[in-house]
Amino acid sequence: MSRTSGADVRQHPGVEEWRGVERGLLRMRRTLLVAELLPVAVALGALLGPLAGPWWASVAAVPLAAAAWGWRALALNWRSWRYAERADDLLIARGVLWRRLTVVPYGRMQLVEVTSGPLERRFGLARVQLHTAAAATDAHIAGLAPEEAERLRDRLTELGEARSAGL
């Protein structure tokens, strides 16, 4: 597995089609953002307003501003997630400011897992986790439709077995 950063990952040679992740991933992350920051803003406003005065209650605007910034940042991050299947490896690209391209050769894969936690299932999502011989493997693709995750798992397993047969 190798990583490349800084390059425009969408113009990678040998890639016919980049695939994005499901929009449900964006909805799930935005829901978590609002669920975390809105209660903080309400609590700050409710506590500081009566106890310290209306000017101190304006501190409640800080979590709301963070939520507004996070709303846009999550959209940019969601758009950056892409993956592509090539003849000998799988490419995973992500990142807005710091772009990362992970290349996982099919012959190096040892295990491909599909997981889906309760929140991911609520939004109709699954995650594909790739394990290689490298100890620091963190290659994964979040936000896939369960059917696509299963298809990708089966295809990667098949290609991994075919490529590592000669070892």
mmCIF file of C-alpha atoms in Angstrom:
data_model
loop_
_atom_site.group_PDB
_atom_site.id
_atom_site.type_symbol
_atom_site.label_atom_id
_atom_site.label_comp_id
_atom_site.label_asym_id
_atom_site.label_seq_id
_atom_site.Cartn_x
_atom_site.Cartn_y
_atom_site.Cartn_z
ATOM 1 C CA MET A 1 0.000 0.000 0.000
ATOM 2 C CA SER A 2 1.350 3.402 -0.871
ATOM 3 C CA ARG A 3 0.133 6.932 -0.347
ATOM 4 C CA THR A 4 0.492 10.004 -2.458
ATOM 5 C CA SER A 5 -0.572 13.456 -1.423
ATOM 6 C CA GLY A 6 -0.698 16.845 -3.051
ATOM 7 C CA ALA A 7 -1.392 15.677 -6.594
ATOM 8 C CA ASP A 8 -4.685 16.066 -8.367
ATOM 9 C CA VAL A 9 -5.954 12.574 -7.801
ATOM 10 C CA ARG A 10 -8.687 12.789 -10.413
ATOM 11 C CA GLN A 11 -6.140 12.851 -13.226
ATOM 12 C CA HIS A 12 -4.439 9.624 -12.300
ATOM 13 C CA PRO A 13 -3.265 7.496 -15.249
ATOM 14 C CA GLY A 14 -5.054 4.242 -15.851
ATOM 15 C CA VAL A 15 -8.262 5.293 -14.139
ATOM 16 C CA GLU A 16 -11.319 5.051 -16.307
ATOM 17 C CA GLU A 17 -13.917 5.940 -13.714
ATOM 18 C CA TRP A 18 -13.792 7.428 -10.220
ATOM 19 C CA ARG A 19 -16.729 6.511 -8.025
ATOM 20 C CA GLY A 20 -18.019 8.706 -5.242
ATOM 21 C CA VAL A 21 -19.629 7.694 -1.982
ATOM 22 C CA GLU A 22 -23.328 7.849 -1.143
ATOM 23 C CA ARG A 23 -25.013 11.119 -0.212
ATOM 24 C CA GLY A 24 -26.261 9.376 2.941
ATOM 25 C CA LEU A 25 -22.734 9.778 4.378
ATOM 26 C CA LEU A 26 -23.087 13.559 4.138
ATOM 27 C CA ARG A 27 -26.552 13.440 5.740
ATOM 28 C CA MET A 28 -25.259 11.226 8.561
ATOM 29 C CA ARG A 29 -22.291 13.470 9.320
ATOM 30 C CA ARG A 30 -24.406 16.630 9.200
ATOM 31 C CA THR A 31 -26.915 15.032 11.558
ATOM 32 C CA LEU A 32 -24.117 14.243 14.012
ATOM 33 C CA LEU A 33 -22.768 17.781 13.722
ATOM 34 C CA VAL A 34 -26.130 19.346 14.536
ATOM 35 C CA ALA A 35 -26.838 16.787 17.282
ATOM 36 C CA GLU A 36 -23.567 17.720 18.986
ATOM 37 C CA LEU A 37 -23.485 21.505 18.594
ATOM 38 C CA LEU A 38 -27.152 22.534 18.841
ATOM 39 C CA PRO A 39 -27.597 21.288 22.459
ATOM 40 C CA VAL A 40 -24.383 23.102 23.429
ATOM 41 C CA ALA A 41 -25.701 26.349 21.949
ATOM 42 C CA VAL A 42 -29.072 25.965 23.658
ATOM 43 C CA ALA A 43 -27.451 25.124 27.004
ATOM 44 C CA LEU A 44 -25.070 28.085 26.808
ATOM 45 C CA GLY A 45 -27.878 30.477 25.904
ATOM 46 C CA ALA A 46 -30.199 29.107 28.601
ATOM 47 C CA LEU A 47 -27.536 29.243 31.330
ATOM 48 C CA LEU A 48 -25.639 32.410 30.500
ATOM 49 C CA GLY A 49 -28.666 34.536 29.592
ATOM 50 C CA PRO A 50 -30.409 34.473 32.989
ATOM 51 C CA LEU A 51 -27.233 34.168 35.093
ATOM 52 C CA ALA A 52 -24.815 36.597 33.405
ATOM 53 C CA GLY A 53 -26.928 38.745 31.120
ATOM 54 C CA PRO A 54 -27.879 38.885 27.458
ATOM 55 C CA TRP A 55 -24.382 39.836 26.257
ATOM 56 C CA TRP A 56 -22.943 36.653 27.721
ATOM 57 C CA ALA A 57 -25.762 34.690 26.133
ATOM 58 C CA SER A 58 -24.314 35.698 22.773
ATOM 59 C CA VAL A 59 -21.534 33.172 23.482
ATOM 60 C CA ALA A 60 -24.116 30.626 22.344
ATOM 61 C CA ALA A 61 -23.515 31.890 18.815
ATOM 62 C CA VAL A 62 -20.041 30.310 18.798
ATOM 63 C CA PRO A 63 -21.313 26.707 18.518
ATOM 64 C CA LEU A 64 -23.857 27.858 15.951
ATOM 65 C CA ALA A 65 -21.098 29.463 13.884
ATOM 66 C CA ALA A 66 -19.052 26.267 14.198
ATOM 67 C CA ALA A 67 -22.063 24.280 12.975
ATOM 68 C CA ALA A 68 -22.469 26.585 9.969
ATOM 69 C CA TRP A 69 -18.771 26.258 9.097
ATOM 70 C CA GLY A 70 -18.883 22.478 9.641
ATOM 71 C CA TRP A 71 -21.967 22.133 7.434
ATOM 72 C CA ARG A 72 -20.002 23.467 4.442
ATOM 73 C CA ALA A 73 -16.753 21.689 5.366
ATOM 74 C CA LEU A 74 -18.530 18.331 5.532
ATOM 75 C CA ALA A 75 -19.899 18.843 2.019
ATOM 76 C CA LEU A 76 -16.439 19.569 0.668
ATOM 77 C CA ASN A 77 -15.012 16.542 2.444
ATOM 78 C CA TRP A 78 -17.816 14.303 1.168
ATOM 79 C CA ARG A 79 -17.143 15.390 -2.430
ATOM 80 C CA SER A 80 -13.458 14.582 -2.040
ATOM 81 C CA TRP A 81 -14.013 10.870 -1.298
ATOM 82 C CA ARG A 82 -13.486 8.803 -4.463
ATOM 83 C CA TYR A 83 -12.313 5.323 -5.335
ATOM 84 C CA ALA A 84 -11.329 3.619 -8.566
ATOM 85 C CA GLU A 85 -10.606 0.049 -9.543
ATOM 86 C CA ARG A 86 -7.634 -0.445 -11.856
ATOM 87 C CA ALA A 87 -6.229 -3.626 -13.335
ATOM 88 C CA ASP A 88 -3.773 -4.275 -10.483
ATOM 89 C CA ASP A 89 -4.815 -2.035 -7.605
ATOM 90 C CA LEU A 90 -7.527 -0.043 -5.903
ATOM 91 C CA LEU A 91 -7.180 3.730 -5.542
ATOM 92 C CA ILE A 92 -8.803 5.638 -2.692
ATOM 93 C CA ALA A 93 -8.684 9.438 -2.802
ATOM 94 C CA ARG A 94 -9.859 11.874 -0.165
ATOM 95 C CA GLY A 95 -9.173 15.222 1.417
ATOM 96 C CA VAL A 96 -9.802 18.871 0.636
ATOM 97 C CA LEU A 97 -6.794 20.777 1.942
ATOM 98 C CA TRP A 98 -4.524 17.774 2.384
ATOM 99 C CA ARG A 99 -5.307 15.417 -0.456
ATOM 100 C CA ARG A 100 -4.461 11.779 0.019
ATOM 101 C CA LEU A 101 -4.334 9.003 -2.532
ATOM 102 C CA THR A 102 -4.033 5.470 -1.204
ATOM 103 C CA VAL A 103 -3.051 2.699 -3.597
ATOM 104 C CA VAL A 104 -3.807 -0.835 -2.451
ATOM 105 C CA PRO A 105 -2.393 -3.557 -4.744
ATOM 106 C CA TYR A 106 -4.795 -6.474 -5.056
ATOM 107 C CA GLY A 107 -2.007 -8.958 -4.390
ATOM 108 C CA ARG A 108 -1.235 -7.362 -0.985
ATOM 109 C CA MET A 109 -4.758 -7.621 0.418
ATOM 110 C CA GLN A 110 -5.271 -10.216 3.099
ATOM 111 C CA LEU A 111 -8.758 -9.424 4.338
ATOM 112 C CA VAL A 112 -11.652 -7.305 3.119
ATOM 113 C CA GLU A 113 -14.383 -6.492 5.637
ATOM 114 C CA VAL A 114 -17.770 -4.888 5.205
ATOM 115 C CA THR A 115 -19.086 -3.275 8.376
ATOM 116 C CA SER A 116 -22.157 -1.234 9.154
ATOM 117 C CA GLY A 117 -22.879 0.194 12.592
ATOM 118 C CA PRO A 118 -26.352 1.135 13.816
ATOM 119 C CA LEU A 119 -26.078 4.740 12.686
ATOM 120 C CA GLU A 120 -24.713 3.724 9.276
ATOM 121 C CA ARG A 121 -27.556 1.225 8.844
ATOM 122 C CA ARG A 122 -30.044 3.983 9.702
ATOM 123 C CA PHE A 123 -28.684 5.988 6.771
ATOM 124 C CA GLY A 124 -28.376 2.945 4.472
ATOM 125 C CA LEU A 125 -24.560 2.876 4.483
ATOM 126 C CA ALA A 126 -21.734 0.391 4.833
ATOM 127 C CA ARG A 127 -17.936 0.616 5.062
ATOM 128 C CA VAL A 128 -15.293 -1.490 3.309
ATOM 129 C CA GLN A 129 -12.105 -1.993 5.339
ATOM 130 C CA LEU A 130 -9.005 -3.353 3.591
ATOM 131 C CA HIS A 131 -6.323 -5.192 5.548
ATOM 132 C CA THR A 132 -2.875 -5.811 4.125
ATOM 133 C CA ALA A 133 0.350 -7.170 5.533
ATOM 134 C CA ALA A 134 1.356 -3.638 6.557
ATOM 135 C CA ALA A 135 0.793 -2.940 10.238
ATOM 136 C CA ALA A 136 -0.447 0.594 9.616
ATOM 137 C CA THR A 137 -3.160 -0.257 7.133
ATOM 138 C CA ASP A 138 -5.991 2.224 7.331
ATOM 139 C CA ALA A 139 -7.432 1.885 3.874
ATOM 140 C CA HIS A 140 -11.172 2.054 4.011
ATOM 141 C CA ILE A 141 -14.071 3.420 2.019
ATOM 142 C CA ALA A 142 -16.921 4.786 4.101
ATOM 143 C CA GLY A 143 -20.364 5.700 2.864
ATOM 144 C CA LEU A 144 -21.071 2.949 0.376
ATOM 145 C CA ALA A 145 -24.458 1.460 -0.343
ATOM 146 C CA PRO A 146 -24.538 -2.030 1.236
ATOM 147 C CA GLU A 147 -24.952 -3.676 -2.173
ATOM 148 C CA GLU A 148 -21.944 -1.799 -3.571
ATOM 149 C CA ALA A 149 -19.901 -2.644 -0.467
ATOM 150 C CA GLU A 150 -20.671 -6.341 -0.891
ATOM 151 C CA ARG A 151 -19.914 -6.203 -4.617
ATOM 152 C CA LEU A 152 -16.622 -4.459 -3.936
ATOM 153 C CA ARG A 153 -15.727 -6.955 -1.189
ATOM 154 C CA ASP A 154 -16.401 -9.913 -3.485
ATOM 155 C CA ARG A 155 -14.490 -8.364 -6.397
ATOM 156 C CA LEU A 156 -11.493 -7.383 -4.254
ATOM 157 C CA THR A 157 -11.379 -10.818 -2.658
ATOM 158 C CA GLU A 158 -11.495 -12.477 -6.060
ATOM 159 C CA LEU A 159 -8.781 -10.219 -7.475
ATOM 160 C CA GLY A 160 -6.672 -10.572 -4.326
ATOM 161 C CA GLU A 161 -6.772 -14.358 -4.553
ATOM 162 C CA ALA A 162 -5.869 -14.277 -8.235
ATOM 163 C CA ARG A 163 -2.960 -11.825 -7.768
ATOM 164 C CA SER A 164 -1.448 -13.510 -4.713
ATOM 165 C CA ALA A 165 -1.688 -17.042 -6.119
ATOM 166 C CA GLY A 166 1.857 -16.817 -7.430
ATOM 167 C CA LEU A 167 3.404 -15.943 -4.058
#
